[in-house]
Amino acid sequence: MFKEISVEKFLLNPPTFFGDDWLTLAVGNETNHNAMTIAWGNIGALWERGTHANRLPTMTCYVRPSRYTKEMMDETEYYTFSGFGTTHKKELGYLGSHSGRDGDKISAAGLTPVFGDETVWFEEAEVVFICRKLYQAPLLESGFVDKELVKFNYPQSDFHEMYIGEIVKVLVKDLEPDNG
């Protein structure tokens, strides 16, 4: 069971949250959904809506063009990031090393999809960010000032697509017993 909290109340260390703990990026509905593991991303505020005081909380992720999840990201408005803390590394490793084109890798990984808010996330997660896509664009080789990054990260020139999403809801695992 999850409960909603305001994005302002959620505290995290982004390098640890993305790089060490890993996340899933999930997209789709009950009929067709997929997920992948991500370890690169950003969280912050970007752009404003209606007034300069209304800064949008955003999360950014990067998806290689070869990923099945990218095809689905291009066709949908909502997607999620699920954080598992330091647990479920084996399951996340499976999601990151298998393609959804080849079968139901979510079931094979042993994760339980939850559907709502026009998207999908996982029951085993500790925190879920539901995002609405605001912007997408490919990373371009010409944009890299540090060319060593290109040599190391893109030897096949398979540059990631960047997706920026507005965080519309944050859900955290509700550990309180329901006494109602």
mmCIF file of C-alpha atoms in Angstrom:
data_model
loop_
_atom_site.group_PDB
_atom_site.id
_atom_site.type_symbol
_atom_site.label_atom_id
_atom_site.label_comp_id
_atom_site.label_asym_id
_atom_site.label_seq_id
_atom_site.Cartn_x
_atom_site.Cartn_y
_atom_site.Cartn_z
ATOM 1 C CA MET A 1 0.000 0.000 0.000
ATOM 2 C CA PHE A 2 1.279 3.446 -0.896
ATOM 3 C CA LYS A 3 0.463 6.918 0.369
ATOM 4 C CA GLU A 4 0.949 10.175 -1.482
ATOM 5 C CA ILE A 5 3.305 12.833 -0.127
ATOM 6 C CA SER A 6 4.231 16.249 -1.496
ATOM 7 C CA VAL A 7 7.348 16.344 -3.632
ATOM 8 C CA GLU A 8 8.752 19.034 -1.318
ATOM 9 C CA LYS A 9 8.776 16.589 1.596
ATOM 10 C CA PHE A 10 10.790 13.895 -0.148
ATOM 11 C CA LEU A 11 14.497 14.141 0.619
ATOM 12 C CA LEU A 12 17.192 12.267 -1.272
ATOM 13 C CA ASN A 13 20.817 12.262 -2.312
ATOM 14 C CA PRO A 14 20.594 12.213 -6.147
ATOM 15 C CA PRO A 15 23.990 10.577 -6.886
ATOM 16 C CA THR A 16 23.198 7.740 -4.474
ATOM 17 C CA PHE A 17 19.519 7.547 -5.428
ATOM 18 C CA PHE A 18 20.269 7.142 -9.138
ATOM 19 C CA GLY A 19 23.798 5.769 -9.279
ATOM 20 C CA ASP A 20 24.033 3.396 -6.312
ATOM 21 C CA ASP A 21 20.460 2.369 -5.532
ATOM 22 C CA TRP A 22 19.194 2.257 -9.151
ATOM 23 C CA LEU A 23 15.607 2.849 -10.212
ATOM 24 C CA THR A 24 13.161 1.392 -12.655
ATOM 25 C CA LEU A 25 11.716 3.453 -15.439
ATOM 26 C CA ALA A 26 8.306 1.964 -16.233
ATOM 27 C CA VAL A 27 5.751 2.835 -18.855
ATOM 28 C CA GLY A 28 2.481 1.423 -20.156
ATOM 29 C CA ASN A 29 -0.836 0.036 -19.003
ATOM 30 C CA GLU A 30 -2.375 -3.306 -18.042
ATOM 31 C CA THR A 31 -2.386 -4.455 -21.663
ATOM 32 C CA ASN A 32 1.135 -3.429 -22.645
ATOM 33 C CA HIS A 33 3.864 -2.310 -20.240
ATOM 34 C CA ASN A 34 7.601 -2.488 -19.855
ATOM 35 C CA ALA A 35 10.368 -1.355 -17.518
ATOM 36 C CA MET A 36 14.109 -0.943 -17.480
ATOM 37 C CA THR A 37 16.729 -0.224 -14.854
ATOM 38 C CA ILE A 38 18.292 3.223 -14.815
ATOM 39 C CA ALA A 39 21.298 4.540 -12.929
ATOM 40 C CA TRP A 40 21.584 7.922 -14.643
ATOM 41 C CA GLY A 41 19.137 10.739 -14.020
ATOM 42 C CA ASN A 42 18.468 14.120 -12.528
ATOM 43 C CA ILE A 43 15.875 15.581 -10.205
ATOM 44 C CA GLY A 44 15.192 19.254 -9.657
ATOM 45 C CA ALA A 45 13.106 22.166 -10.879
ATOM 46 C CA LEU A 46 12.831 23.267 -14.477
ATOM 47 C CA TRP A 47 10.501 25.757 -16.101
ATOM 48 C CA GLU A 48 7.437 27.447 -14.656
ATOM 49 C CA ARG A 49 3.733 27.235 -15.377
ATOM 50 C CA GLY A 50 1.381 30.222 -15.135
ATOM 51 C CA THR A 51 3.536 32.233 -12.726
ATOM 52 C CA HIS A 52 7.222 32.578 -11.924
ATOM 53 C CA ALA A 53 6.507 31.243 -8.429
ATOM 54 C CA ASN A 54 5.210 27.941 -9.855
ATOM 55 C CA ARG A 55 8.454 26.086 -10.537
ATOM 56 C CA LEU A 56 7.879 22.611 -11.899
ATOM 57 C CA PRO A 57 9.435 19.681 -10.011
ATOM 58 C CA THR A 58 11.053 17.498 -12.665
ATOM 59 C CA MET A 59 12.955 14.257 -13.184
ATOM 60 C CA THR A 60 15.140 13.600 -16.193
ATOM 61 C CA CYS A 61 16.191 10.223 -17.534
ATOM 62 C CA TYR A 62 18.174 9.009 -20.497
ATOM 63 C CA VAL A 63 17.214 6.051 -22.686
ATOM 64 C CA ARG A 64 19.257 4.504 -25.479
ATOM 65 C CA PRO A 65 17.511 4.235 -28.869
ATOM 66 C CA SER A 66 17.815 0.429 -28.878
ATOM 67 C CA ARG A 67 15.674 -0.006 -25.747
ATOM 68 C CA TYR A 68 12.115 -1.322 -26.087
ATOM 69 C CA THR A 69 11.126 1.041 -23.278
ATOM 70 C CA LYS A 70 12.080 3.975 -25.533
ATOM 71 C CA GLU A 71 9.516 2.932 -28.135
ATOM 72 C CA MET A 72 6.853 2.976 -25.437
ATOM 73 C CA MET A 73 8.107 6.253 -23.922
ATOM 74 C CA ASP A 74 7.716 7.919 -27.304
ATOM 75 C CA GLU A 75 4.037 6.896 -27.442
ATOM 76 C CA THR A 76 2.881 7.768 -23.928
ATOM 77 C CA GLU A 77 2.386 10.801 -21.733
ATOM 78 C CA TYR A 78 2.921 9.266 -18.261
ATOM 79 C CA TYR A 79 5.678 7.081 -16.845
ATOM 80 C CA THR A 80 7.178 6.275 -13.468
ATOM 81 C CA PHE A 81 10.419 5.955 -11.584
ATOM 82 C CA SER A 82 10.335 3.343 -8.816
ATOM 83 C CA GLY A 83 13.012 3.374 -6.139
ATOM 84 C CA PHE A 84 13.787 0.239 -4.148
ATOM 85 C CA GLY A 85 16.544 1.513 -1.860
ATOM 86 C CA THR A 86 19.306 -1.045 -1.602
ATOM 87 C CA THR A 87 16.957 -4.010 -1.998
ATOM 88 C CA HIS A 88 15.964 -5.911 -5.155
ATOM 89 C CA LYS A 89 19.315 -5.528 -6.943
ATOM 90 C CA LYS A 90 18.944 -8.991 -8.482
ATOM 91 C CA GLU A 91 15.516 -8.104 -9.924
ATOM 92 C CA LEU A 92 16.732 -4.734 -11.192
ATOM 93 C CA GLY A 93 19.788 -6.398 -12.706
ATOM 94 C CA TYR A 94 17.470 -8.727 -14.599
ATOM 95 C CA LEU A 95 15.375 -5.818 -15.904
ATOM 96 C CA GLY A 96 18.529 -4.059 -17.057
ATOM 97 C CA SER A 97 19.938 -7.041 -18.925
ATOM 98 C CA HIS A 98 16.857 -8.438 -20.703
ATOM 99 C CA SER A 99 14.528 -6.996 -23.330
ATOM 100 C CA GLY A 100 10.765 -6.732 -23.025
ATOM 101 C CA ARG A 101 10.652 -7.554 -26.745
ATOM 102 C CA ASP A 102 11.583 -11.129 -25.834
ATOM 103 C CA GLY A 103 8.870 -11.748 -23.242
ATOM 104 C CA ASP A 104 7.469 -10.639 -19.906
ATOM 105 C CA LYS A 105 10.690 -9.695 -18.167
ATOM 106 C CA ILE A 106 8.806 -8.032 -15.290
ATOM 107 C CA SER A 107 7.250 -11.356 -14.260
ATOM 108 C CA ALA A 108 10.534 -13.151 -14.890
ATOM 109 C CA ALA A 109 12.257 -10.685 -12.538
ATOM 110 C CA GLY A 110 9.653 -11.404 -9.857
ATOM 111 C CA LEU A 111 8.242 -7.875 -9.631
ATOM 112 C CA THR A 112 4.550 -7.065 -9.182
ATOM 113 C CA PRO A 113 3.155 -4.333 -11.453
ATOM 114 C CA VAL A 114 0.650 -1.837 -10.049
ATOM 115 C CA PHE A 115 -1.503 0.163 -12.441
ATOM 116 C CA GLY A 116 -2.920 3.626 -11.863
ATOM 117 C CA ASP A 117 -2.638 7.264 -12.896
ATOM 118 C CA GLU A 118 -2.358 6.172 -16.560
ATOM 119 C CA THR A 119 0.888 4.246 -15.955
ATOM 120 C CA VAL A 120 2.589 1.407 -14.072
ATOM 121 C CA TRP A 121 4.925 0.981 -11.092
ATOM 122 C CA PHE A 122 5.937 -1.807 -8.696
ATOM 123 C CA GLU A 123 4.482 -3.033 -5.419
ATOM 124 C CA GLU A 124 7.978 -3.826 -4.117
ATOM 125 C CA ALA A 125 9.139 -0.190 -4.486
ATOM 126 C CA GLU A 126 9.781 2.090 -1.539
ATOM 127 C CA VAL A 127 9.052 5.274 -3.491
ATOM 128 C CA VAL A 128 7.364 6.009 -6.819
ATOM 129 C CA PHE A 129 7.528 9.198 -8.869
ATOM 130 C CA ILE A 130 4.699 9.530 -11.386
ATOM 131 C CA CYS A 131 5.769 11.839 -14.180
ATOM 132 C CA ARG A 132 4.131 13.512 -17.146
ATOM 133 C CA LYS A 133 6.390 13.921 -20.151
ATOM 134 C CA LEU A 134 7.254 17.560 -20.871
ATOM 135 C CA TYR A 135 10.198 17.321 -23.240
ATOM 136 C CA GLN A 136 12.324 14.849 -25.131
ATOM 137 C CA ALA A 137 15.356 15.283 -27.340
ATOM 138 C CA PRO A 138 18.378 13.243 -28.395
ATOM 139 C CA LEU A 139 21.771 13.898 -26.894
ATOM 140 C CA LEU A 140 24.039 15.033 -29.705
ATOM 141 C CA GLU A 141 27.747 14.387 -30.062
ATOM 142 C CA SER A 142 28.228 18.040 -31.021
ATOM 143 C CA GLY A 143 26.921 19.094 -27.600
ATOM 144 C CA PHE A 144 29.696 17.369 -25.653
ATOM 145 C CA VAL A 145 32.425 19.758 -24.555
ATOM 146 C CA ASP A 146 34.331 16.906 -22.862
ATOM 147 C CA LYS A 147 34.931 14.572 -25.823
ATOM 148 C CA GLU A 148 36.379 11.864 -23.532
ATOM 149 C CA LEU A 149 32.802 11.245 -22.311
ATOM 150 C CA VAL A 150 31.797 10.377 -25.869
ATOM 151 C CA LYS A 151 34.698 7.957 -26.327
ATOM 152 C CA PHE A 152 33.943 6.122 -23.081
ATOM 153 C CA ASN A 153 30.115 6.171 -23.002
ATOM 154 C CA TYR A 154 29.227 6.076 -26.702
ATOM 155 C CA PRO A 155 31.776 3.967 -28.620
ATOM 156 C CA GLN A 156 28.950 2.877 -30.986
ATOM 157 C CA SER A 157 27.513 6.432 -31.224
ATOM 158 C CA ASP A 158 24.223 5.192 -29.695
ATOM 159 C CA PHE A 159 23.432 8.446 -27.917
ATOM 160 C CA HIS A 160 20.664 8.479 -25.341
ATOM 161 C CA GLU A 161 17.343 10.267 -25.744
ATOM 162 C CA MET A 162 16.650 12.664 -22.861
ATOM 163 C CA TYR A 163 13.187 12.744 -21.290
ATOM 164 C CA ILE A 164 12.163 15.479 -18.868
ATOM 165 C CA GLY A 165 9.007 14.812 -16.891
ATOM 166 C CA GLU A 166 7.017 16.874 -14.442
ATOM 167 C CA ILE A 167 6.656 15.033 -11.143
ATOM 168 C CA VAL A 168 2.871 14.962 -10.711
ATOM 169 C CA LYS A 169 2.759 12.601 -7.735
ATOM 170 C CA VAL A 170 5.127 11.018 -5.213
ATOM 171 C CA LEU A 171 4.065 7.782 -3.529
ATOM 172 C CA VAL A 172 5.882 6.198 -0.605
ATOM 173 C CA LYS A 173 5.440 2.772 0.912
ATOM 174 C CA ASP A 174 2.929 3.099 3.754
ATOM 175 C CA LEU A 175 4.327 1.045 6.608
ATOM 176 C CA GLU A 176 1.635 2.106 9.055
ATOM 177 C CA PRO A 177 -0.981 -0.598 9.761
ATOM 178 C CA ASP A 178 -4.493 0.232 8.634
ATOM 179 C CA ASN A 179 -6.532 0.243 11.852
ATOM 180 C CA GLY A 180 -9.651 1.516 10.151
#
